[in-house]
Coordinates of C-alpha atoms and ligand atoms in Angstrom, one line a residue:
M1 CA 0.0 0.0 0.0
N2 CA 1.4 3.4 -1.0
L3 CA 0.8 5.6 1.9
D4 CA 1.8 9.3 1.6
P5 CA 3.4 10.4 5.0
R6 CA 1.8 13.8 4.5
V7 CA -1.7 12.2 4.7
I8 CA -0.7 10.6 8.0
A9 CA 0.7 13.9 9.2
A10 CA -2.7 15.5 8.4
L11 CA -4.5 12.7 10.3
F12 CA -2.2 13.2 13.3
A13 CA -3.1 17.0 13.3
H14 CA -6.9 16.2 13.3
A15 CA -6.5 13.6 16.0
A16 CA -4.5 16.1 18.1
R17 CA -7.8 18.0 18.7
S18 CA -8.6 15.1 21.1
P19 CA -9.4 16.0 24.7
S20 CA -7.1 15.1 27.5
A21 CA -7.1 15.9 31.2
H22 CA -5.4 19.3 31.8
N23 CA -4.9 19.4 28.1
T24 CA -1.6 17.4 28.6
Q25 CA -1.8 15.8 25.1
P26 CA 0.1 12.8 26.3
W27 CA 0.1 10.9 23.0
V28 CA 3.2 10.5 20.8
P29 CA 2.2 9.0 17.4
R30 CA 4.5 8.0 14.7
L31 CA 4.3 6.1 11.4
A32 CA 6.4 2.9 11.7
A33 CA 9.0 2.5 9.0
L34 CA 7.3 1.3 6.0
E35 CA 9.2 -1.9 5.8
D36 CA 5.9 -3.8 5.6
E37 CA 4.3 -1.7 2.9
A38 CA 1.3 -3.9 2.8
H39 CA 0.4 -3.1 6.4
P40 CA 1.5 0.4 7.4
T41 CA 1.3 0.8 11.2
V42 CA 0.9 3.8 13.4
I43 CA 2.6 3.3 16.8
V44 CA 1.3 5.5 19.6
T45 CA 3.3 5.8 22.8
V46 CA 3.1 8.2 25.8
A47 CA 5.2 11.2 26.8
P48 CA 6.1 10.4 30.4
D49 CA 6.3 14.1 31.3
R50 CA 2.7 14.5 30.1
C51 CA 1.3 12.0 32.7
L52 CA -0.3 13.2 35.9
P53 CA 1.3 11.1 38.7
A54 CA -0.4 13.0 41.5
G55 CA -3.9 13.5 40.0
D56 CA -4.1 10.4 37.9
P57 CA -1.9 7.8 39.7
E58 CA -3.8 4.8 38.3
H59 CA -3.6 6.3 34.7
L60 CA -7.3 6.0 34.1
D61 CA -7.6 9.5 32.6
L62 CA -4.4 8.9 30.6
H63 CA -5.9 5.7 29.1
L64 CA -9.2 7.5 28.4
A65 CA -7.3 10.3 26.6
L66 CA -5.4 7.7 24.5
G67 CA -8.7 6.1 23.7
C68 CA -10.1 9.5 22.6
W69 CA -7.0 9.9 20.4
I70 CA -7.4 6.5 18.8
E71 CA -11.0 7.2 18.0
S72 CA -10.3 10.7 16.6
F73 CA -7.6 9.2 14.4
S74 CA -9.9 6.5 13.2
I75 CA -12.6 9.0 12.4
A76 CA -10.2 11.2 10.5
A77 CA -8.7 8.2 8.6
A78 CA -12.2 7.1 7.6
G79 CA -12.7 10.5 6.0
V80 CA -9.9 9.8 3.5
G81 CA -11.0 6.2 2.8
L82 CA -8.6 4.5 5.2
V83 CA -9.6 1.8 7.7
S84 CA -7.6 1.7 10.9
D85 CA -7.7 -1.2 13.3
L86 CA -6.2 -1.2 16.8
V87 CA -4.2 -4.4 16.7
S88 CA -2.2 -4.4 19.9
I89 CA -2.0 -2.8 23.3
H90 CA 1.1 -3.3 25.5
G91 CA 2.1 -1.9 28.8
R92 CA 0.2 0.8 30.8
G93 CA 0.5 4.4 31.9
P94 CA 3.8 6.0 30.7
H95 CA 4.8 2.6 29.2
L96 CA 1.7 2.1 27.1
E97 CA 2.2 1.3 23.4
L98 CA -0.7 1.1 21.0
R99 CA -0.5 -0.2 17.4
L100 CA -2.9 0.8 14.6
R101 CA -2.9 -1.1 11.3
I102 CA -3.9 1.1 8.4
A103 CA -5.4 -0.2 5.2
T104 CA -7.4 1.0 2.2
E105 CA -11.0 0.0 1.9
Q106 CA -9.9 -2.3 -0.9
D107 CA -7.2 -4.0 1.1
S108 CA -9.3 -4.4 4.2
G109 CA -12.4 -5.5 2.3
R110 CA -14.4 -3.1 4.5
E111 CA -16.0 0.3 4.0
A112 CA -14.1 3.1 5.8
D113 CA -17.3 4.7 7.1
G114 CA -16.1 5.4 10.6
Q115 CA -18.5 2.6 11.8
G116 CA -17.3 -0.7 13.0
V117 CA -13.8 0.6 13.8
H118 CA -14.1 -0.9 17.2
P119 CA -16.5 -3.5 18.5
S120 CA -19.1 -1.1 20.0
A121 CA -19.1 1.6 17.2
G122 CA -22.4 0.5 15.7
G123 CA -25.3 2.8 16.4
W124 CA -23.3 6.0 16.2
P125 CA -23.8 8.5 13.5
R126 CA -20.9 8.9 11.0
F127 CA -18.6 11.5 12.5
G128 CA -16.0 13.4 10.5
V129 CA -13.1 15.9 11.0
V130 CA -15.6 18.7 11.2
D131 CA -17.0 17.1 14.4
L132 CA -13.5 16.6 15.8
H133 CA -12.7 20.3 15.4
H134 CA -16.1 21.6 16.6
R135 CA -16.2 19.8 19.9
Q136 CA -15.0 21.9 22.9
V137 CA -15.2 21.7 26.6
D138 CA -17.1 24.7 27.9
R139 CA -16.4 25.9 31.5
G140 CA -18.7 28.9 31.1
P141 CA -22.4 29.0 32.0
L142 CA -24.3 26.3 30.3
M143 CA -28.0 26.5 29.5
R144 CA -30.3 23.6 30.1
D145 CA -32.0 22.2 27.0
D146 CA -34.3 19.3 27.9
P147 CA -35.4 18.2 24.4
A148 CA -31.9 18.2 23.0
F149 CA -30.4 16.5 26.0
S150 CA -33.1 13.8 26.0
A151 CA -32.7 13.1 22.3
A152 CA -28.9 13.0 22.6
C153 CA -29.0 10.7 25.6
T154 CA -31.5 8.2 24.0
Q155 CA -29.2 8.0 21.0
I156 CA -26.0 7.7 23.0
N157 CA -27.4 5.0 25.4
G158 CA -28.6 3.1 22.3
A159 CA -25.2 3.3 20.8
L160 CA -23.5 2.3 24.0
A161 CA -25.8 -0.7 24.5
E162 CA -23.2 -3.4 23.8
S163 CA -20.3 -1.6 25.5
G164 CA -21.1 -2.1 29.2
L165 CA -21.2 1.7 29.5
R166 CA -24.1 4.1 29.8
L167 CA -25.0 7.6 30.8
V168 CA -26.8 8.2 34.1
T169 CA -28.1 11.6 35.3
V170 CA -27.3 12.9 38.7
P171 CA -29.7 15.5 40.2
D172 CA -28.4 19.0 40.8
S173 CA -29.2 18.6 44.6
L174 CA -26.6 15.8 44.8
W175 CA -24.2 17.1 42.2
R176 CA -23.4 20.5 43.8
P177 CA -22.4 19.3 47.3
L178 CA -20.4 16.5 45.8
L179 CA -18.6 18.9 43.5
R180 CA -17.8 21.2 46.4
Q181 CA -16.5 18.3 48.4
A182 CA -14.4 16.9 45.5
S183 CA -12.9 20.4 44.8
L184 CA -11.9 20.8 48.4
Y185 CA -10.3 17.3 48.3
M186 CA -8.2 18.2 45.2
I187 CA -7.1 21.6 46.7
S188 CA -6.3 20.0 50.1
R189 CA -3.8 17.6 48.5
P190 CA -0.7 19.8 47.9
Q191 CA 0.8 17.4 45.3
I192 CA -2.4 17.3 43.3
F193 CA -3.0 21.0 43.6
A194 CA 0.6 21.9 42.6
E195 CA 0.4 19.5 39.6
S196 CA -2.8 21.2 38.5
L197 CA -1.2 24.7 38.8
D198 CA 1.7 23.4 36.8
W199 CA -0.7 22.9 33.8
C200 CA -2.3 26.3 34.2
R201 CA -1.2 28.8 31.6
L202 CA -2.1 32.1 33.2
D203 CA 0.7 34.2 31.6
K204 CA 0.5 34.9 27.8
R205 CA 4.3 35.3 27.8
D206 CA 4.7 31.7 28.9
P207 CA 6.2 30.0 25.8
R208 CA 3.9 27.0 26.5
Y209 CA 0.8 29.3 26.4
L210 CA -0.1 28.4 22.8
Q211 CA 0.8 24.8 23.2
D212 CA -0.9 22.9 26.0
G213 CA -2.4 23.2 29.4
L214 CA -5.4 25.3 30.5
T215 CA -5.3 28.9 29.7
A216 CA -6.9 31.6 31.8
E217 CA -9.5 32.1 29.0
C218 CA -10.4 28.4 28.8
L219 CA -10.7 28.4 32.6
R220 CA -12.9 31.5 32.4
L221 CA -10.7 33.4 34.9
S222 CA -11.0 37.1 34.8
P223 CA -7.8 39.1 34.4
I224 CA -8.2 40.3 38.0
V225 CA -7.5 36.8 39.1
A226 CA -5.3 35.6 36.3
L227 CA -2.7 38.3 36.4
P228 CA -1.7 38.0 40.1
G229 CA -2.2 34.3 39.7
A230 CA 0.4 34.3 36.9
R231 CA 2.9 36.1 39.1
L232 CA 2.5 33.6 41.9
N233 CA 2.3 30.4 39.8
T234 CA 6.1 30.0 39.3
P235 CA 8.0 26.7 39.8
T236 CA 9.6 28.1 43.0
L237 CA 6.5 29.5 44.6
R238 CA 4.1 26.7 43.5
P239 CA 4.9 24.1 46.1
W240 CA 4.6 26.7 48.9
I241 CA 1.3 28.0 47.6
A242 CA 0.0 24.5 47.3
K243 CA 1.0 23.6 50.8
A244 CA -0.4 26.8 52.3
T245 CA -3.7 26.5 50.5
A246 CA -3.9 22.8 51.4
G247 CA -3.3 23.6 55.1
A248 CA -6.0 26.3 55.0
V249 CA -8.7 24.1 53.3
L250 CA -7.9 20.8 55.0
P251 CA -10.3 21.4 57.9
L252 CA -13.0 22.3 55.5
S253 CA -12.4 19.1 53.5
V254 CA -12.6 17.0 56.7
G255 CA -15.8 18.8 57.6
R256 CA -17.3 18.1 54.2
K257 CA -16.4 14.4 54.6
F258 CA -18.2 14.3 57.9
L259 CA -21.3 16.1 56.4
A260 CA -21.1 13.6 53.4
G261 CA -21.6 10.7 55.8
K262 CA -24.7 12.4 57.2
R263 CA -25.9 13.3 53.7
T264 CA -25.7 9.7 52.6
G265 CA -27.6 8.5 55.6
R266 CA -30.4 11.0 54.9
R267 CA -30.5 10.0 51.2
R268 CA -30.8 6.3 52.1
E269 CA -33.9 7.2 54.3
S270 CA -35.5 9.3 51.6
V271 CA -35.1 6.5 49.1
R272 CA -36.8 4.0 51.4
I273 CA -39.8 6.4 51.8
G274 CA -40.6 6.9 48.1
A275 CA -41.7 3.9 46.1
G276 CA -40.6 5.5 42.8
G277 CA -37.5 6.8 44.5
S278 CA -35.3 3.8 43.7
A279 CA -35.6 4.3 39.9
R280 CA -35.0 8.0 40.2
R281 CA -32.1 7.5 42.6
R282 CA -30.4 5.3 40.1
G283 CA -30.8 8.0 37.6
S284 CA -32.6 5.7 35.1
D285 CA -34.7 8.8 34.1
I286 CA -32.3 10.4 31.7
T287 CA -34.2 13.6 31.6
G288 CA -33.1 14.4 35.1
D289 CA -35.0 16.9 37.3
P290 CA -38.0 18.1 35.3
G291 CA -38.5 21.9 35.6
A292 CA -35.0 22.5 36.8
T293 CA -32.9 25.2 35.3
A294 CA -29.4 24.0 36.0
P295 CA -27.6 22.1 33.1
H296 CA -27.9 18.4 33.2
H297 CA -25.3 16.5 35.1
V298 CA -24.3 13.1 33.8
V299 CA -21.9 10.3 34.7
L300 CA -20.6 7.8 32.1
V301 CA -20.7 4.6 34.1
S302 CA -19.3 1.1 33.6
D303 CA -21.3 -1.9 34.6
G304 CA -18.2 -4.1 34.1
S305 CA -20.1 -6.4 31.7
A306 CA -17.9 -5.8 28.6
A307 CA -14.4 -7.0 28.5
G308 CA -11.8 -5.1 26.5
R309 CA -10.7 -6.6 23.2
F310 CA -7.1 -7.3 24.3
G311 CA -7.7 -8.7 27.8
E312 CA -4.8 -11.1 27.5
N313 CA -2.5 -8.1 27.3
G314 CA -4.1 -6.7 30.4
R315 CA -2.4 -4.5 32.9
G316 CA 1.2 -4.9 33.6
D317 CA 1.5 -4.5 37.4
G318 CA -2.0 -5.1 38.7
G319 CA -1.4 -2.6 41.5
R320 CA -4.5 -0.6 41.0
S321 CA -7.0 0.4 43.6
D322 CA -9.7 1.8 41.3
T323 CA -11.8 -1.2 40.6
G324 CA -14.7 -2.1 38.3
L325 CA -18.0 -3.7 39.1
A326 CA -16.8 -6.9 40.8
G327 CA -13.9 -5.3 42.5
E328 CA -11.7 -6.4 39.6
P329 CA -9.4 -4.0 37.9
E330 CA -10.6 -3.0 34.4
P331 CA -8.2 -4.2 31.8
I332 CA -6.2 -1.5 29.9
S333 CA -8.0 -2.4 26.6
R334 CA -11.3 -1.8 28.3
E335 CA -10.1 1.7 29.4
I336 CA -9.0 2.5 25.9
D337 CA -12.4 1.4 24.6
M338 CA -14.1 3.5 27.3
G339 CA -12.1 6.5 26.0
R340 CA -13.2 5.8 22.5
N341 CA -16.8 5.8 23.6
L342 CA -16.3 8.9 25.7
L343 CA -15.1 10.8 22.7
R344 CA -18.1 9.6 20.6
T345 CA -20.4 10.6 23.5
W346 CA -19.1 14.2 23.5
L347 CA -19.2 14.3 19.7
L348 CA -22.8 13.3 19.7
F349 CA -23.8 15.8 22.4
D350 CA -22.0 18.4 20.2
R351 CA -24.1 17.3 17.2
H352 CA -27.2 18.2 19.3
G353 CA -25.7 21.6 20.1
L354 CA -24.7 20.7 23.6
R355 CA -21.3 21.0 25.2
A356 CA -19.7 19.3 28.2
D357 CA -18.1 20.8 31.3
V358 CA -15.9 18.0 32.7
H359 CA -15.5 17.3 36.4
S360 CA -13.1 14.3 36.9
E361 CA -12.6 15.3 40.5
L362 CA -15.9 13.6 41.2
K363 CA -14.5 10.3 40.3
D364 CA -11.0 11.1 41.6
C365 CA -12.0 12.0 45.1
P366 CA -12.5 8.7 46.9
E367 CA -15.4 9.9 49.0
T368 CA -17.4 11.4 46.1
N369 CA -16.6 8.4 44.0
Q370 CA -18.0 6.1 46.7
E371 CA -21.0 8.3 47.1
L372 CA -21.7 8.2 43.3
R373 CA -21.4 4.4 43.4
R374 CA -23.8 4.2 46.3
F375 CA -26.2 6.5 44.3
F376 CA -25.9 4.0 41.4
D377 CA -26.8 1.2 43.9
G378 CA -23.2 0.1 44.1
R379 CA -23.4 -1.7 40.7
L380 CA -21.9 0.9 38.5
A381 CA -18.5 2.5 38.5
P382 CA -18.1 6.2 37.4
V383 CA -15.8 6.7 34.4
A384 CA -16.3 10.3 33.6
A385 CA -18.5 13.0 35.1
F386 CA -19.7 16.2 33.3
S387 CA -22.4 18.8 33.0
V388 CA -24.1 19.2 29.6
G389 CA -25.9 22.2 28.2
R390 CA -25.9 24.9 25.5
S391 CA -23.1 27.3 25.4
T392 CA -24.2 30.8 26.4
T393 CA -21.0 32.6 25.6
P394 CA -18.3 32.1 22.9
V395 CA -16.0 29.3 24.0
P396 CA -12.3 30.1 24.0
R397 CA -10.3 27.5 22.0
S398 CA -7.8 25.3 23.7
H399 CA -4.3 25.2 22.2
R400 CA -2.4 22.2 20.9
R401 CA 1.4 21.7 20.6
P402 CA 2.7 21.6 17.0
G403 CA 2.6 18.1 15.4
Ligands
FMN501 C1 -10.1 11.9 30.7 C2 -10.4 13.3 30.7 C3 -10.6 14.0 31.9 C4 -10.8 15.4 31.9 N1 -11.1 16.0 33.1 C5 -11.3 17.3 33.2 C6 -11.6 17.9 34.4 O1 -11.7 17.3 35.5 N2 -11.9 19.3 34.4 C7 -11.9 20.0 33.2 O2 -12.2 21.2 33.3 N3 -11.6 19.4 32.0 C8 -11.4 18.1 32.0 N4 -11.1 17.5 30.8 C9 -11.2 18.3 29.6 C10 -9.8 18.8 29.2 O3 -9.3 19.7 30.1 C11 -9.9 19.4 27.8 O4 -10.2 18.3 26.9 C12 -8.6 20.0 27.3 O5 -8.4 21.2 28.1 C13 -8.7 20.5 25.9 O6 -9.8 21.3 25.7 P1 -10.9 20.9 24.6 O7 -11.5 19.6 24.9 O8 -11.9 22.1 24.7 O9 -10.2 20.9 23.2 C14 -10.9 16.1 30.7 C15 -10.7 15.4 29.5 C16 -10.4 14.1 29.5 C17 -10.2 13.4 28.2

């Protein structure tokens, strides 16, 4: 197969629009030497300095981001008539290596329609590079749109049917206190907080400003906050600021933990009282709180029923505490698949005019993670948490490092 490296470079550029936690863009793709011209292979590895050891010690967000990249690449490749198949997964975290086999429609005997590129792709609309570039995370005010949300959720949950994943809504009355608790948890951990600050790009003179991380604009920080923040957010001051802030908020975090225990007790009682409460509590009603004005809050959950395609290559060290349904670690391939489905989920919301505001802290904070699991009756594990609604202001564009 005669593959023009410029085509692959263009596909890499489209795939680079993929989302990643803190906009770290941890993927390092390359076209393997074309010694086997019949089967060109793209090898994707991870840049170790783009991992988040404090905030993502189990590498779940890293694997999700790599899954998003693989899906973006496959969608872009399908747009130029190429079929890409994920043929191997080795290692994990910073040592992860993924291999994609590229073929023409003719060689593969399949149509490059962006469908069927992975086992659970059926049921999704055909996405293209326009979708990849249009999707954005919006941290500004989101407007609730019941009809669009309901239509999108029905379509997404239909498409996810075989994947062991689904979207579940969380009422605003539970979401807000959990979010406050999770935010305090993140700030009260100096290493996590310092790591997050390290990926903030508050100063436009920072050479990395146009490359990666989270800019003040994307974070919707006003210049009054961003300017002094930029002065303080230096490598020397950062650890001190993180420690001082953590010391100040730790008592609040402990207090929230205590209140969370009480909250859970109260919620258990209220569920026992209402006959219809159980179904609502599990969030099976995807329209959420009728009549509410807040954007919808959803969690992509895993019921652990679907195995990854490369289970035999599973995780290398097995030392993970984040567990799936049966208390078993999810295999790496499953997490890559979940990332692929997460990207499709966000693309489909985008098709319905809806954007996501992501809150991974809800799954990263052990207490809020547990509380979400309890809310789902303990049978579902949170994979990604986000609010969904219509953008009400122009959304600043996140940057990407040059290919
Ligand atoms: C696995 C994963 C976790 C994420 N977690 C968060 C989060 O907790 N908070 C947040 O604001 N954005 C989160 N994001 C969104 C990224 O910050 C965002 O994708 C990145 O800044 C690039 O912006 P864009 O998606 O608008 O292009 C997450 C994205 C991924 C893929």
